[in-house]
JSON list of C-alpha atoms in Angstrom, two decimals:
[
{"chain": "A", "resi": 1, "resn": "MET", "atom": "CA", "xyz": [38.97, -37.76, 34.96]},
{"chain": "A", "resi": 2, "resn": "ALA", "atom": "CA", "xyz": [42.39, -36.26, 34.34]},
{"chain": "A", "resi": 3, "resn": "ASP", "atom": "CA", "xyz": [45.16, -37.38, 32.00]},
{"chain": "A", "resi": 4, "resn": "PHE", "atom": "CA", "xyz": [46.96, -40.52, 33.06]},
{"chain": "A", "resi": 5, "resn": "ILE", "atom": "CA", "xyz": [50.64, -41.25, 32.58]},
{"chain": "A", "resi": 6, "resn": "PRO", "atom": "CA", "xyz": [51.76, -44.35, 34.48]},
{"chain": "A", "resi": 7, "resn": "THR", "atom": "CA", "xyz": [54.53, -43.97, 37.04]},
{"chain": "A", "resi": 8, "resn": "PRO", "atom": "CA", "xyz": [57.59, -45.28, 35.13]},
{"chain": "A", "resi": 9, "resn": "ALA", "atom": "CA", "xyz": [58.42, -47.87, 37.81]},
{"chain": "A", "resi": 10, "resn": "ASN", "atom": "CA", "xyz": [54.88, -49.31, 37.54]},
{"chain": "A", "resi": 11, "resn": "VAL", "atom": "CA", "xyz": [55.08, -50.18, 33.84]},
{"chain": "A", "resi": 12, "resn": "VAL", "atom": "CA", "xyz": [55.57, -53.95, 33.48]},
{"chain": "A", "resi": 13, "resn": "THR", "atom": "CA", "xyz": [54.84, -56.00, 30.38]},
{"chain": "A", "resi": 14, "resn": "SER", "atom": "CA", "xyz": [53.48, -59.54, 30.35]},
{"chain": "A", "resi": 15, "resn": "ALA", "atom": "CA", "xyz": [55.26, -62.51, 28.77]},
{"chain": "A", "resi": 16, "resn": "ALA", "atom": "CA", "xyz": [52.87, -62.17, 25.81]},
{"chain": "A", "resi": 17, "resn": "ALA", "atom": "CA", "xyz": [53.82, -58.56, 25.00]},
{"chain": "A", "resi": 18, "resn": "THR", "atom": "CA", "xyz": [55.05, -57.45, 21.58]},
{"chain": "A", "resi": 19, "resn": "ILE", "atom": "CA", "xyz": [58.06, -55.19, 22.11]},
{"chain": "A", "resi": 20, "resn": "VAL", "atom": "CA", "xyz": [60.12, -53.24, 19.58]},
{"chain": "A", "resi": 21, "resn": "GLU", "atom": "CA", "xyz": [63.34, -51.36, 20.16]},
{"chain": "A", "resi": 22, "resn": "GLY", "atom": "CA", "xyz": [64.46, -48.10, 18.66]},
{"chain": "A", "resi": 23, "resn": "THR", "atom": "CA", "xyz": [65.88, -44.67, 19.31]},
{"chain": "A", "resi": 24, "resn": "ALA", "atom": "CA", "xyz": [64.22, -41.77, 21.14]},
{"chain": "A", "resi": 25, "resn": "ALA", "atom": "CA", "xyz": [63.83, -38.34, 19.51]},
{"chain": "A", "resi": 26, "resn": "ALA", "atom": "CA", "xyz": [63.74, -36.64, 22.93]},
{"chain": "A", "resi": 27, "resn": "ALA", "atom": "CA", "xyz": [63.51, -37.49, 26.63]},
{"chain": "A", "resi": 28, "resn": "ILE", "atom": "CA", "xyz": [60.76, -40.09, 27.10]},
{"chain": "A", "resi": 29, "resn": "ASN", "atom": "CA", "xyz": [59.64, -41.81, 30.30]},
{"chain": "A", "resi": 30, "resn": "ALA", "atom": "CA", "xyz": [58.32, -45.33, 30.64]},
{"chain": "A", "resi": 31, "resn": "GLY", "atom": "CA", "xyz": [54.52, -45.18, 30.41]},
{"chain": "A", "resi": 32, "resn": "GLN", "atom": "CA", "xyz": [54.36, -42.37, 27.86]},
{"chain": "A", "resi": 33, "resn": "LEU", "atom": "CA", "xyz": [52.62, -42.97, 24.54]},
{"chain": "A", "resi": 34, "resn": "VAL", "atom": "CA", "xyz": [54.82, -42.64, 21.48]},
{"chain": "A", "resi": 35, "resn": "TYR", "atom": "CA", "xyz": [54.76, -42.49, 17.68]},
{"chain": "A", "resi": 36, "resn": "LYS", "atom": "CA", "xyz": [57.52, -42.86, 15.08]},
{"chain": "A", "resi": 37, "resn": "ASN", "atom": "CA", "xyz": [58.51, -39.57, 13.45]},
{"chain": "A", "resi": 38, "resn": "ALA", "atom": "CA", "xyz": [59.67, -39.00, 9.86]},
{"chain": "A", "resi": 39, "resn": "LEU", "atom": "CA", "xyz": [63.25, -39.83, 10.87]},
{"chain": "A", "resi": 40, "resn": "GLY", "atom": "CA", "xyz": [62.19, -43.18, 12.36]},
{"chain": "A", "resi": 41, "resn": "LEU", "atom": "CA", "xyz": [62.73, -41.97, 15.94]},
{"chain": "A", "resi": 42, "resn": "TRP", "atom": "CA", "xyz": [60.25, -42.52, 18.78]},
{"chain": "A", "resi": 43, "resn": "ASP", "atom": "CA", "xyz": [58.63, -39.30, 20.06]},
{"chain": "A", "resi": 44, "resn": "LEU", "atom": "CA", "xyz": [55.67, -38.36, 22.28]},
{"chain": "A", "resi": 45, "resn": "ALA", "atom": "CA", "xyz": [52.22, -38.89, 20.76]},
{"chain": "A", "resi": 46, "resn": "ASP", "atom": "CA", "xyz": [49.70, -36.03, 20.98]},
{"chain": "A", "resi": 47, "resn": "ALA", "atom": "CA", "xyz": [46.03, -36.39, 20.02]},
{"chain": "A", "resi": 48, "resn": "ASP", "atom": "CA", "xyz": [45.61, -32.77, 19.00]},
{"chain": "A", "resi": 49, "resn": "GLY", "atom": "CA", "xyz": [48.97, -32.44, 17.24]},
{"chain": "A", "resi": 50, "resn": "ILE", "atom": "CA", "xyz": [49.53, -32.26, 13.51]},
{"chain": "A", "resi": 51, "resn": "SER", "atom": "CA", "xyz": [50.32, -35.41, 11.53]},
{"chain": "A", "resi": 52, "resn": "PRO", "atom": "CA", "xyz": [52.15, -37.60, 12.43]},
{"chain": "A", "resi": 53, "resn": "LEU", "atom": "CA", "xyz": [52.09, -36.61, 16.15]},
{"chain": "A", "resi": 54, "resn": "TYR", "atom": "CA", "xyz": [48.66, -38.18, 16.68]},
{"chain": "A", "resi": 55, "resn": "LYS", "atom": "CA", "xyz": [49.67, -41.48, 15.04]},
{"chain": "A", "resi": 56, "resn": "VAL", "atom": "CA", "xyz": [50.38, -43.36, 18.26]},
{"chain": "A", "resi": 57, "resn": "ALA", "atom": "CA", "xyz": [52.16, -46.68, 17.83]},
{"chain": "A", "resi": 58, "resn": "GLY", "atom": "CA", "xyz": [52.91, -47.84, 21.37]},
{"chain": "A", "resi": 59, "resn": "MET", "atom": "CA", "xyz": [53.95, -47.10, 24.95]},
{"chain": "A", "resi": 60, "resn": "ALA", "atom": "CA", "xyz": [57.53, -46.67, 26.16]},
{"chain": "A", "resi": 61, "resn": "ILE", "atom": "CA", "xyz": [58.42, -49.42, 28.63]},
{"chain": "A", "resi": 62, "resn": "ASP", "atom": "CA", "xyz": [61.72, -47.92, 29.67]},
{"chain": "A", "resi": 63, "resn": "SER", "atom": "CA", "xyz": [62.99, -44.37, 29.88]},
{"chain": "A", "resi": 64, "resn": "ALA", "atom": "CA", "xyz": [65.35, -42.52, 27.54]},
{"chain": "A", "resi": 65, "resn": "PRO", "atom": "CA", "xyz": [67.04, -39.51, 29.16]},
{"chain": "A", "resi": 66, "resn": "GLY", "atom": "CA", "xyz": [67.33, -37.63, 25.88]},
{"chain": "A", "resi": 67, "resn": "ALA", "atom": "CA", "xyz": [67.54, -37.67, 22.11]},
{"chain": "A", "resi": 68, "resn": "ASN", "atom": "CA", "xyz": [69.36, -40.51, 20.36]},
{"chain": "A", "resi": 69, "resn": "GLN", "atom": "CA", "xyz": [69.09, -42.83, 23.37]},
{"chain": "A", "resi": 70, "resn": "PRO", "atom": "CA", "xyz": [67.81, -46.41, 23.02]},
{"chain": "A", "resi": 71, "resn": "ILE", "atom": "CA", "xyz": [64.20, -47.09, 23.99]},
{"chain": "A", "resi": 72, "resn": "ALA", "atom": "CA", "xyz": [61.86, -50.10, 24.10]},
{"chain": "A", "resi": 73, "resn": "VAL", "atom": "CA", "xyz": [58.20, -49.77, 23.13]},
{"chain": "A", "resi": 74, "resn": "VAL", "atom": "CA", "xyz": [55.30, -52.15, 23.71]},
{"chain": "A", "resi": 75, "resn": "THR", "atom": "CA", "xyz": [52.89, -52.28, 20.77]},
{"chain": "A", "resi": 76, "resn": "ASP", "atom": "CA", "xyz": [50.53, -54.97, 22.05]},
{"chain": "A", "resi": 77, "resn": "ASP", "atom": "CA", "xyz": [50.06, -56.61, 25.44]},
{"chain": "A", "resi": 78, "resn": "PRO", "atom": "CA", "xyz": [47.07, -58.55, 26.79]},
{"chain": "A", "resi": 79, "resn": "ASP", "atom": "CA", "xyz": [48.03, -57.71, 30.39]},
{"chain": "A", "resi": 80, "resn": "LEU", "atom": "CA", "xyz": [50.14, -54.56, 30.65]},
{"chain": "A", "resi": 81, "resn": "ILE", "atom": "CA", "xyz": [50.63, -53.35, 34.22]},
{"chain": "A", "resi": 82, "resn": "VAL", "atom": "CA", "xyz": [50.32, -49.56, 34.38]},
{"chain": "A", "resi": 83, "resn": "GLY", "atom": "CA", "xyz": [49.30, -48.95, 38.00]},
{"chain": "A", "resi": 84, "resn": "GLY", "atom": "CA", "xyz": [46.78, -46.29, 38.89]},
{"chain": "A", "resi": 85, "resn": "SER", "atom": "CA", "xyz": [43.16, -46.47, 39.96]},
{"chain": "A", "resi": 86, "resn": "THR", "atom": "CA", "xyz": [41.27, -45.99, 36.70]},
{"chain": "A", "resi": 87, "resn": "PRO", "atom": "CA", "xyz": [37.96, -47.92, 36.89]},
{"chain": "A", "resi": 88, "resn": "ILE", "atom": "CA", "xyz": [37.77, -51.38, 35.31]},
{"chain": "A", "resi": 89, "resn": "GLY", "atom": "CA", "xyz": [36.18, -51.25, 31.85]},
{"chain": "A", "resi": 90, "resn": "THR", "atom": "CA", "xyz": [37.42, -47.75, 31.06]},
{"chain": "A", "resi": 91, "resn": "THR", "atom": "CA", "xyz": [38.50, -47.34, 27.45]},
{"chain": "A", "resi": 92, "resn": "MET", "atom": "CA", "xyz": [41.69, -45.29, 27.26]},
{"chain": "A", "resi": 93, "resn": "ILE", "atom": "CA", "xyz": [42.60, -42.99, 24.36]},
{"chain": "A", "resi": 94, "resn": "VAL", "atom": "CA", "xyz": [45.54, -40.78, 23.44]},
{"chain": "A", "resi": 95, "resn": "SER", "atom": "CA", "xyz": [45.28, -37.44, 25.26]},
{"chain": "A", "resi": 96, "resn": "ALA", "atom": "CA", "xyz": [45.84, -33.91, 23.99]},
{"chain": "A", "resi": 97, "resn": "THR", "atom": "CA", "xyz": [48.75, -33.83, 26.47]},
{"chain": "A", "resi": 98, "resn": "ALA", "atom": "CA", "xyz": [51.88, -35.18, 24.77]},
{"chain": "A", "resi": 99, "resn": "GLY", "atom": "CA", "xyz": [52.63, -38.71, 25.92]},
{"chain": "A", "resi": 100, "resn": "ALA", "atom": "CA", "xyz": [49.51, -39.09, 28.07]},
{"chain": "A", "resi": 101, "resn": "MET", "atom": "CA", "xyz": [46.32, -41.12, 27.82]},
{"chain": "A", "resi": 102, "resn": "CYS", "atom": "CA", "xyz": [42.87, -40.31, 29.14]},
{"chain": "A", "resi": 103, "resn": "PRO", "atom": "CA", "xyz": [39.47, -41.99, 29.44]},
{"chain": "A", "resi": 104, "resn": "ASP", "atom": "CA", "xyz": [37.44, -42.01, 26.23]},
{"chain": "A", "resi": 105, "resn": "VAL", "atom": "CA", "xyz": [34.81, -39.75, 27.82]},
{"chain": "A", "resi": 106, "resn": "ASP", "atom": "CA", "xyz": [37.45, -37.00, 28.05]},
{"chain": "A", "resi": 107, "resn": "GLY", "atom": "CA", "xyz": [37.92, -36.86, 24.28]},
{"chain": "A", "resi": 108, "resn": "ALA", "atom": "CA", "xyz": [37.35, -33.38, 22.86]},
{"chain": "A", "resi": 109, "resn": "THR", "atom": "CA", "xyz": [36.71, -31.65, 19.56]},
{"chain": "A", "resi": 110, "resn": "GLY", "atom": "CA", "xyz": [39.79, -31.63, 17.35]},
{"chain": "A", "resi": 111, "resn": "MET", "atom": "CA", "xyz": [41.50, -34.62, 18.99]},
{"chain": "A", "resi": 112, "resn": "TYR", "atom": "CA", "xyz": [42.47, -37.47, 16.67]},
{"chain": "A", "resi": 113, "resn": "LYS", "atom": "CA", "xyz": [40.90, -40.41, 18.41]},
{"chain": "A", "resi": 114, "resn": "SER", "atom": "CA", "xyz": [43.03, -43.48, 18.97]},
{"chain": "A", "resi": 115, "resn": "VAL", "atom": "CA", "xyz": [42.13, -46.18, 21.47]},
{"chain": "A", "resi": 116, "resn": "VAL", "atom": "CA", "xyz": [45.15, -47.56, 23.31]},
{"chain": "A", "resi": 117, "resn": "GLY", "atom": "CA", "xyz": [43.45, -50.05, 25.57]},
{"chain": "A", "resi": 118, "resn": "ILE", "atom": "CA", "xyz": [40.88, -51.01, 28.16]},
{"chain": "A", "resi": 119, "resn": "ILE", "atom": "CA", "xyz": [41.43, -51.22, 31.91]},
{"chain": "A", "resi": 120, "resn": "THR", "atom": "CA", "xyz": [40.84, -54.90, 32.76]},
{"chain": "A", "resi": 121, "resn": "ALA", "atom": "CA", "xyz": [41.75, -55.05, 36.46]},
{"chain": "A", "resi": 122, "resn": "PRO", "atom": "CA", "xyz": [43.10, -52.60, 39.04]},
{"chain": "A", "resi": 123, "resn": "GLY", "atom": "CA", "xyz": [46.34, -51.27, 37.53]},
{"chain": "A", "resi": 124, "resn": "HIS", "atom": "CA", "xyz": [46.15, -53.55, 34.46]},
{"chain": "A", "resi": 125, "resn": "MET", "atom": "CA", "xyz": [45.12, -52.86, 30.88]},
{"chain": "A", "resi": 126, "resn": "ARG", "atom": "CA", "xyz": [44.66, -54.70, 27.60]},
{"chain": "A", "resi": 127, "resn": "PHE", "atom": "CA", "xyz": [47.01, -52.58, 25.48]},
{"chain": "A", "resi": 128, "resn": "ARG", "atom": "CA", "xyz": [46.47, -52.45, 21.73]},
{"chain": "A", "resi": 129, "resn": "VAL", "atom": "CA", "xyz": [46.48, -49.37, 19.53]},
{"chain": "A", "resi": 130, "resn": "ILE", "atom": "CA", "xyz": [43.48, -48.75, 17.28]},
{"chain": "A", "resi": 131, "resn": "ARG", "atom": "CA", "xyz": [43.94, -45.49, 15.36]},
{"chain": "A", "resi": 132, "resn": "SER", "atom": "CA", "xyz": [41.13, -43.71, 13.57]},
{"chain": "A", "resi": 133, "resn": "ASP", "atom": "CA", "xyz": [43.29, -40.94, 12.06]},
{"chain": "A", "resi": 134, "resn": "VAL", "atom": "CA", "xyz": [40.10, -38.84, 12.16]},
{"chain": "A", "resi": 135, "resn": "ALA", "atom": "CA", "xyz": [39.61, -35.69, 14.22]},
{"chain": "A", "resi": 136, "resn": "MET", "atom": "CA", "xyz": [36.63, -35.71, 16.57]},
{"chain": "A", "resi": 137, "resn": "PRO", "atom": "CA", "xyz": [33.93, -33.19, 15.57]}
]
């Protein structure tokens, strides 16, 4: 299965979501996975990037057109709507493509494995970041 980045208009949080606000380091679209860089700005997470790029912390829930723009990030949500047709039960991890996620089975050597959620229903996922900070052999 290919990388998955939700269509920005499809990203909808539940009432139980944990959301933080901050500032974008670059252009970021809703649905892209992000981490906080050394300056405290949100930037695109990348599983095969150098530290801290792989240290995913959440998913953008709105879009920032460029650097120094405000952005909201979900860090936990029991019922995050992301759209798509990924099969129910699929565990999603951070991809080697900046900002994207992919099914766990697509993990590859050298990627720092971080689970970001499990698909629970068509277009819905249980979103919670679990980072290993360990590269896959």
